PDB file of C-alpha atoms in Angstrom:
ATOM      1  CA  UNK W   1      32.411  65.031 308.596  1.00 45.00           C
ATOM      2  CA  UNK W   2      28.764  64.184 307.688  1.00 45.00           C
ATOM      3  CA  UNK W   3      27.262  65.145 304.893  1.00 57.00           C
ATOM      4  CA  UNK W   4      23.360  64.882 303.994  1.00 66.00           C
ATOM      5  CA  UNK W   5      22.686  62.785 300.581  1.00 67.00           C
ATOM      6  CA  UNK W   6      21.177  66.566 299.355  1.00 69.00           C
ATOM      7  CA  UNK W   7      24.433  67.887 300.066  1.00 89.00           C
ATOM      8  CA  UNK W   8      26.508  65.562 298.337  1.00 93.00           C
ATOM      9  CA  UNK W   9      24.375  66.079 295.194  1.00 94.00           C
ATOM     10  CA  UNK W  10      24.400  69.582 295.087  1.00 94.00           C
ATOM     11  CA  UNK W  11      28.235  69.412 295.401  1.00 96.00           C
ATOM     12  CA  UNK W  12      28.257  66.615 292.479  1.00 97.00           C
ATOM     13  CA  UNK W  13      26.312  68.797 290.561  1.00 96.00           C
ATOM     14  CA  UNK W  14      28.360  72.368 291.222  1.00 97.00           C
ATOM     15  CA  UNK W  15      31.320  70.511 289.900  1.00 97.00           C
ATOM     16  CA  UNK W  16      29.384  69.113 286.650  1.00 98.00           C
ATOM     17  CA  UNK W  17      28.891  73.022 285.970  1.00 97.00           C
ATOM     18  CA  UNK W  18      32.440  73.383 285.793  1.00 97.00           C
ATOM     19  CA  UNK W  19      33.033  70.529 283.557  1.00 97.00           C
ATOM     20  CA  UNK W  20      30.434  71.410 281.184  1.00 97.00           C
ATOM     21  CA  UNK W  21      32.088  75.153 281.598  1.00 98.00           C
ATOM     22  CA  UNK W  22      35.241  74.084 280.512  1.00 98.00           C
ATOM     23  CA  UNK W  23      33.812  71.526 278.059  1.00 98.00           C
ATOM     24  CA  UNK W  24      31.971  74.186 275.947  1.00 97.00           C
ATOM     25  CA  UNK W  25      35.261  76.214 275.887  1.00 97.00           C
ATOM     26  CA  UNK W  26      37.068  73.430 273.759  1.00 98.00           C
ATOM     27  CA  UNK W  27      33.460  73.261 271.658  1.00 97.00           C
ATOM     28  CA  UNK W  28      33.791  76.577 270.750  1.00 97.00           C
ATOM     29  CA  UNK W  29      37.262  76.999 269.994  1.00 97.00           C
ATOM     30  CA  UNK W  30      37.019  73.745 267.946  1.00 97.00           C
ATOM     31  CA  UNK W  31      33.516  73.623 266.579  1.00 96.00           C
ATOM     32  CA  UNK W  32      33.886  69.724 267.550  1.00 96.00           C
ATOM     33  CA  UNK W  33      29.874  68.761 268.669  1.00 94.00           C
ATOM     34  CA  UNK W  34      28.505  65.495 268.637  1.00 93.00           C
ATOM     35  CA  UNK W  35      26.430  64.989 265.754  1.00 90.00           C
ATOM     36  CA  UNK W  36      22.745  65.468 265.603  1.00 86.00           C
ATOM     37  CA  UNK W  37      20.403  62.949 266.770  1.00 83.00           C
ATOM     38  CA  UNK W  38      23.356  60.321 267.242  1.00 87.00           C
ATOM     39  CA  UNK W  39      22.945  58.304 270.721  1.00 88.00           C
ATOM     40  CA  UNK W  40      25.538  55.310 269.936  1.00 90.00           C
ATOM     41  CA  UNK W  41      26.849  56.068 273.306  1.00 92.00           C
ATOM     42  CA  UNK W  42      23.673  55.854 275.062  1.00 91.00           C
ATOM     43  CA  UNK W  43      22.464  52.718 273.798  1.00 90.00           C
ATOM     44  CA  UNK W  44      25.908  51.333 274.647  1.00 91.00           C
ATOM     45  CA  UNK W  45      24.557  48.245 277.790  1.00 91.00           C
ATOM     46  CA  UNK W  46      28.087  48.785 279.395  1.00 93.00           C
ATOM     47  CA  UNK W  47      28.025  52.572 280.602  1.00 95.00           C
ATOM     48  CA  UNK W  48      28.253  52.527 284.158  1.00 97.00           C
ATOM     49  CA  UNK W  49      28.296  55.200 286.961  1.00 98.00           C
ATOM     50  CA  UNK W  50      28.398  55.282 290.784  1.00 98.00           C
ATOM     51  CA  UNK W  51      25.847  56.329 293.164  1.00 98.00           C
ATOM     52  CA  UNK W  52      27.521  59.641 294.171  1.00 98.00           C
ATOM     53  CA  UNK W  53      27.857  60.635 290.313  1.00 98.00           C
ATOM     54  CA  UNK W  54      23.516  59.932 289.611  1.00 98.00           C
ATOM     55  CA  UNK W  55      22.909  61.699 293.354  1.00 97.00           C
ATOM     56  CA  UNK W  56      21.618  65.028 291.735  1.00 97.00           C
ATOM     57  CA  UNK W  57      19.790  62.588 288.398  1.00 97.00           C
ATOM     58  CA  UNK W  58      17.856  60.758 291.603  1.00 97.00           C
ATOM     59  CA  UNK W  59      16.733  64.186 293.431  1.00 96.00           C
ATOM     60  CA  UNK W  60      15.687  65.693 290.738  1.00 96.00           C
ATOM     61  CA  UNK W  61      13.177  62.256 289.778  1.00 97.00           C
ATOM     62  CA  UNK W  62      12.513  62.188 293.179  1.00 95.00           C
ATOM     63  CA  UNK W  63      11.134  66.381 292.705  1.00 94.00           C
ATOM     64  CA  UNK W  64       9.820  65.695 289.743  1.00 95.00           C
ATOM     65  CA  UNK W  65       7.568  62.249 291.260  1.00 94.00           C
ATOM     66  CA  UNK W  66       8.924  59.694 288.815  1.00 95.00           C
ATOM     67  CA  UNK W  67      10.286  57.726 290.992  1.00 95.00           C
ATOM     68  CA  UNK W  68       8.055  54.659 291.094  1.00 94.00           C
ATOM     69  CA  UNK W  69       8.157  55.072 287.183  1.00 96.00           C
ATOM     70  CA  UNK W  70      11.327  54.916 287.619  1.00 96.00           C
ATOM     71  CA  UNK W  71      12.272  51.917 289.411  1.00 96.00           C
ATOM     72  CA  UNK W  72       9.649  50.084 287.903  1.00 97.00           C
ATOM     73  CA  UNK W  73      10.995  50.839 284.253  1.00 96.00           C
ATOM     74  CA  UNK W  74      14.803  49.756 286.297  1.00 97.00           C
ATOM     75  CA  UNK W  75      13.110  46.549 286.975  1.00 96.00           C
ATOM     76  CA  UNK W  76      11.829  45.872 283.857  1.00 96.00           C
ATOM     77  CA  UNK W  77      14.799  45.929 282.163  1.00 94.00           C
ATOM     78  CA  UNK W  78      16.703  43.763 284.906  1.00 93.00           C
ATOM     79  CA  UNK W  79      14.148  41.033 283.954  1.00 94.00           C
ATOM     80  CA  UNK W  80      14.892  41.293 279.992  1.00 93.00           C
ATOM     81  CA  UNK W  81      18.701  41.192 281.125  1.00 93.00           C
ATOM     82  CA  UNK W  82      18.726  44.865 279.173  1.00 92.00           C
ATOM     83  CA  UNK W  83      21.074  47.197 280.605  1.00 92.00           C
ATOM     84  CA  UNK W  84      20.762  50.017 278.360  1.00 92.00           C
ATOM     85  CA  UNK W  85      20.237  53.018 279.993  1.00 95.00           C
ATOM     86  CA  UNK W  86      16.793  53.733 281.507  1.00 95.00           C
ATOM     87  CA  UNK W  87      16.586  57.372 280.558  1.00 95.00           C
ATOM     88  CA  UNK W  88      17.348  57.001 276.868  1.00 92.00           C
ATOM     89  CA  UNK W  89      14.663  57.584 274.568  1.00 86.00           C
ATOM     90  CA  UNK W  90      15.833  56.372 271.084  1.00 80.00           C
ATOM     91  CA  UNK W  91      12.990  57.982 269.444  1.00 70.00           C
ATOM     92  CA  UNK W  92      10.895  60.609 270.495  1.00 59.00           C
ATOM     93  CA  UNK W  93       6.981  61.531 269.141  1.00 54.00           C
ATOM     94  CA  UNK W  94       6.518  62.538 265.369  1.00 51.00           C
ATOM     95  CA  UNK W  95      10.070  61.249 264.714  1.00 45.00           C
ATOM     96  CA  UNK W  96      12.018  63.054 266.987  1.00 51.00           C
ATOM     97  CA  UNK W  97      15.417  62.501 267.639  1.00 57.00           C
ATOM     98  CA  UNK W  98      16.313  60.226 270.156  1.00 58.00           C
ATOM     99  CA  UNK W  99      17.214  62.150 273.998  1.00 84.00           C
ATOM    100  CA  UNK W 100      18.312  61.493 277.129  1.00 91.00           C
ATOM    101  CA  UNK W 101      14.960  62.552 279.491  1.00 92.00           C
ATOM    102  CA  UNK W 102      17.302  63.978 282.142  1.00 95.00           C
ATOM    103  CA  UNK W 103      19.923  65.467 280.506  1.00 93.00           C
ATOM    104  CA  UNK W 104      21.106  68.813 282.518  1.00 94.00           C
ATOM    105  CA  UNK W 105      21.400  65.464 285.230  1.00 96.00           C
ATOM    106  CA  UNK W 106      23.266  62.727 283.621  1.00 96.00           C
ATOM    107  CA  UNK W 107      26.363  61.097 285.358  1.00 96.00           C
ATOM    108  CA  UNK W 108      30.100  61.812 285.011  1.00 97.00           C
ATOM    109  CA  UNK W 109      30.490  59.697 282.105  1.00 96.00           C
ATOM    110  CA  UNK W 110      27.762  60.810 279.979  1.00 96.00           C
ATOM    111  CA  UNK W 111      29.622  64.519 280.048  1.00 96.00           C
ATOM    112  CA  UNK W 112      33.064  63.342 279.503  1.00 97.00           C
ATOM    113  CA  UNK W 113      32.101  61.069 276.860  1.00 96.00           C
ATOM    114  CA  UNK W 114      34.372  62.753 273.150  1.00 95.00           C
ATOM    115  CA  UNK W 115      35.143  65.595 274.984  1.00 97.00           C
ATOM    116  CA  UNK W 116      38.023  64.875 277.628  1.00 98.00           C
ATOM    117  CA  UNK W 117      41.797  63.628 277.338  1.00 98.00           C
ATOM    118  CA  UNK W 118      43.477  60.856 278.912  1.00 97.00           C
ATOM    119  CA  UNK W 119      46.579  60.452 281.204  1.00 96.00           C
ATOM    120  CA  UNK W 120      48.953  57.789 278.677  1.00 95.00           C
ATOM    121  CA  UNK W 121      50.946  55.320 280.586  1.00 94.00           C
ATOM    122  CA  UNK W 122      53.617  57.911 280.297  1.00 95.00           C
ATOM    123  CA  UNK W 123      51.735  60.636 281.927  1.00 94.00           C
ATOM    124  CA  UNK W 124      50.908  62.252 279.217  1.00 95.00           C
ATOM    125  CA  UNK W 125      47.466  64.003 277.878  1.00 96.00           C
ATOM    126  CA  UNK W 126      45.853  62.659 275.221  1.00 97.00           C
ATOM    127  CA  UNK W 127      42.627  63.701 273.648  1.00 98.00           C
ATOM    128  CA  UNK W 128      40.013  60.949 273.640  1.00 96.00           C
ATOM    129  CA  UNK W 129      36.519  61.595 271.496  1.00 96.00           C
ATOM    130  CA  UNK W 130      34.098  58.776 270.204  1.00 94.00           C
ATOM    131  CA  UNK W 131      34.990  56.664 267.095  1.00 95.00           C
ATOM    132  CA  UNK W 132      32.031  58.404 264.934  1.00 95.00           C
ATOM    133  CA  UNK W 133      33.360  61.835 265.767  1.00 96.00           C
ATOM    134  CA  UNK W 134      36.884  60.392 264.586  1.00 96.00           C
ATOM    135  CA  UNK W 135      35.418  59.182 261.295  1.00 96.00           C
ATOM    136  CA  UNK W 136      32.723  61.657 260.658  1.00 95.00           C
ATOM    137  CA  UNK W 137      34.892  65.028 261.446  1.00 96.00           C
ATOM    138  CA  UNK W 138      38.561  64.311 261.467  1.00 97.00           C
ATOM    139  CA  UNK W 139      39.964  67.481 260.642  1.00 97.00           C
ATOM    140  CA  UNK W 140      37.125  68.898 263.865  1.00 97.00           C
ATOM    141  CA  UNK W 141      38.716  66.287 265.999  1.00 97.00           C
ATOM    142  CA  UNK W 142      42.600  67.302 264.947  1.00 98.00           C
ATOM    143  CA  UNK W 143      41.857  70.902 265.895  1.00 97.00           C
ATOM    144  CA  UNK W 144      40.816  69.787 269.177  1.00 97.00           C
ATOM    145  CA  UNK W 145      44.018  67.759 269.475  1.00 98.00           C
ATOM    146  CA  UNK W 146      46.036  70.810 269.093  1.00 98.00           C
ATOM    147  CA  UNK W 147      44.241  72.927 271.288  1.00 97.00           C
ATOM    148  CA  UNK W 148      44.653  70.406 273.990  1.00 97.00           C
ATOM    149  CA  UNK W 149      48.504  70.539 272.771  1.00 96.00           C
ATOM    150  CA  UNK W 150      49.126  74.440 273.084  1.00 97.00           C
ATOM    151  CA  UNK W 151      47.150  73.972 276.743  1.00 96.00           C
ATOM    152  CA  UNK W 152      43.588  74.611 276.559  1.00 97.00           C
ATOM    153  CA  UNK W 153      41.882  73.277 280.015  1.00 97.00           C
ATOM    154  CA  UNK W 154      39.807  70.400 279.332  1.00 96.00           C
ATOM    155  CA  UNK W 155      38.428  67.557 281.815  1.00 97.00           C
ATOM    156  CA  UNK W 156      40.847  64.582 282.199  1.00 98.00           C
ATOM    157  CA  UNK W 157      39.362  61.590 282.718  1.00 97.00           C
ATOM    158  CA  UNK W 158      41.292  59.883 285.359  1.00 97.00           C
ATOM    159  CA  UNK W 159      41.140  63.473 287.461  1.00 97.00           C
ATOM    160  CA  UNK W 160      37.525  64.039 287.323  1.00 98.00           C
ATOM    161  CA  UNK W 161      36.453  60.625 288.479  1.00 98.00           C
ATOM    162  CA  UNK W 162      38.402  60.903 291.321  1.00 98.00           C
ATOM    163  CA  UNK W 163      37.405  64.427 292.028  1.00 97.00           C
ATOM    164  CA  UNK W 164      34.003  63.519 292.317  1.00 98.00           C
ATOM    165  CA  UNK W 165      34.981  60.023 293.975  1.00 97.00           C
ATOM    166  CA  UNK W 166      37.087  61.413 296.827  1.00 97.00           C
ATOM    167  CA  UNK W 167      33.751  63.646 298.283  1.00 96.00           C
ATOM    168  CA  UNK W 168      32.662  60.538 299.863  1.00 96.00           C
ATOM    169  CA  UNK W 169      34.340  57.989 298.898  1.00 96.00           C
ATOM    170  CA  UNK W 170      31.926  55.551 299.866  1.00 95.00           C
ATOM    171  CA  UNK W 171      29.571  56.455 297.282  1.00 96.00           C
ATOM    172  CA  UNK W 172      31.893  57.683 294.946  1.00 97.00           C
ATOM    173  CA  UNK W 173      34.422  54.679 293.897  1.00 97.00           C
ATOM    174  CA  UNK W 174      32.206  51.554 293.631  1.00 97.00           C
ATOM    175  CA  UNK W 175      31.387  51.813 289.787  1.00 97.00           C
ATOM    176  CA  UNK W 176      27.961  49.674 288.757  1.00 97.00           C
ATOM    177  CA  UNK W 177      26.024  49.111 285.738  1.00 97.00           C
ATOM    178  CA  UNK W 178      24.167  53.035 285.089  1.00 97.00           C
ATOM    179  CA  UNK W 179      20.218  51.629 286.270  1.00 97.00           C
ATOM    180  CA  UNK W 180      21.567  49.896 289.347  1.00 97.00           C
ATOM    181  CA  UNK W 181      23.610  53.235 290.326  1.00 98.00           C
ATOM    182  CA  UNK W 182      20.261  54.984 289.545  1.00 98.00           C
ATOM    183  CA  UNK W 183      18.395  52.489 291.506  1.00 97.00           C
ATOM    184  CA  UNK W 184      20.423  52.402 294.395  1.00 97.00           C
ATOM    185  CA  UNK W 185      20.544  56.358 294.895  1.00 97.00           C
ATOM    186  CA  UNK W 186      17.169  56.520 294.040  1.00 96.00           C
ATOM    187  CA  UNK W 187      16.480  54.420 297.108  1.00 94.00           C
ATOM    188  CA  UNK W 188      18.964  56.435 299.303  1.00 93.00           C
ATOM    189  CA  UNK W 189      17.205  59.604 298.958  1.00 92.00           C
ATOM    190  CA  UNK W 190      13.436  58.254 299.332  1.00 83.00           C
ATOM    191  CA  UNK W 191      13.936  56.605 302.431  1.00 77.00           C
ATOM    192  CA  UNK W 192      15.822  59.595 304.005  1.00 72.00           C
ATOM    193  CA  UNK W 193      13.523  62.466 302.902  1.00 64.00           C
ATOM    194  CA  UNK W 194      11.760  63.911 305.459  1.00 58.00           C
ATOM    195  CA  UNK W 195       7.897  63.667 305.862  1.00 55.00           C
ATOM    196  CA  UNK W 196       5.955  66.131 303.925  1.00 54.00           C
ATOM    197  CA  UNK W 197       8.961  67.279 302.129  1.00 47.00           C
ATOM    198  CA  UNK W 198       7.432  67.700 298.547  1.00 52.00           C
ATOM    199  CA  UNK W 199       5.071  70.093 300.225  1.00 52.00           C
ATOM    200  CA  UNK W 200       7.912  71.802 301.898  1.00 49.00           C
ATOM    201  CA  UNK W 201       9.892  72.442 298.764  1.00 48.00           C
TER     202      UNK W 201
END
């Protein structure tokens, strides 16, 4: 069956809803949050995605006209050898906080990331968090062992990667380095949009 780049992303997305659904569910039954301002995990060079997972990041750049920003900011980086993610912002104006610029869009990972378990070797579910949320709230961290225990509904890792995967598997299993996924969706989508589209929309 084919589907249309658009289409894929807006089913990418739809199921990113429903992770961050069931995601907030465990949140508030747990109080477990990442902690302000932190972005360890965004500045980490080895977070990687594939181009089905960025699909809905690209369209919305691509609506919002940042694209040659963009890919010029990609290229950049691939010069310096830096690859950090592209839409990280360590530190905003006036001393804000660092952000991700896209966040509602960011990939599979960047969700999942201290708030999903783990199929063991046996089988079994296992919570996985981030090593600051370990240190900095055990006892936050415990509770959301046990509620994972007694059967609350959280993302596993292994599952959601090939949920999203298996809607076109072409797309969705090749894993690269997070600014070359970006890149390579980003050029997808520009060369198959129709003429005049951004006046259409």
């Amino acid at each position: 069956m084919f589907h249309s780049s658009t289409d894929l992303g807006s089913q990418v997305l739809m199921i990113y809803q429903e992770m961050d659904h069931r995601i907030k569910r465990l949140q508030d039954a747990t109080g477990l949050r990442c902690l302000t301002g932190c972005g360890t995990c965004c500045e980490n060079p080895s977070v990687e995605a594939t181009v089905l997972e960025v699909l809905p990041l690209a369209e919305q750049i691509l609506m919002m006209q940042e694209e040659e920003m963009i890919l010029a900011a990609i290229e950049e980086k691939e010069n310096q050898v830096d690859h950090s993610c592209i839409l990280y912002r360590p530190h905003g104006p006036d001393s804000e906080k660092g952000k991700c610029t896209y966040y509602a869009y960011r990939p599979l990972l960047c969700r999942l990331f201290g708030f999903a378990s783990r199929r063991n070797k046996f089988g079994d579910l296992e919570f996985s968090t981030c090593k600051i949320l370990r240190e900095k709230n055990p006892g936050t961290v415990r509770r959301a062992e046990i509620a994972l225990f007694e059967g609350l509904d959280i993302p596993v890792y292994q599952d959601s990667f090939y949920r999203i995967g298996s809607i076109h598997p072409d797309k969705g299993f090749r894993r690269l380095p997070i600014n070359l996924a970006l890149k390579a969706a980003l050029e997808i989508l520009y060369w198959k949009r129709p003429r005049g589209w951004r006046d259409a929309a």
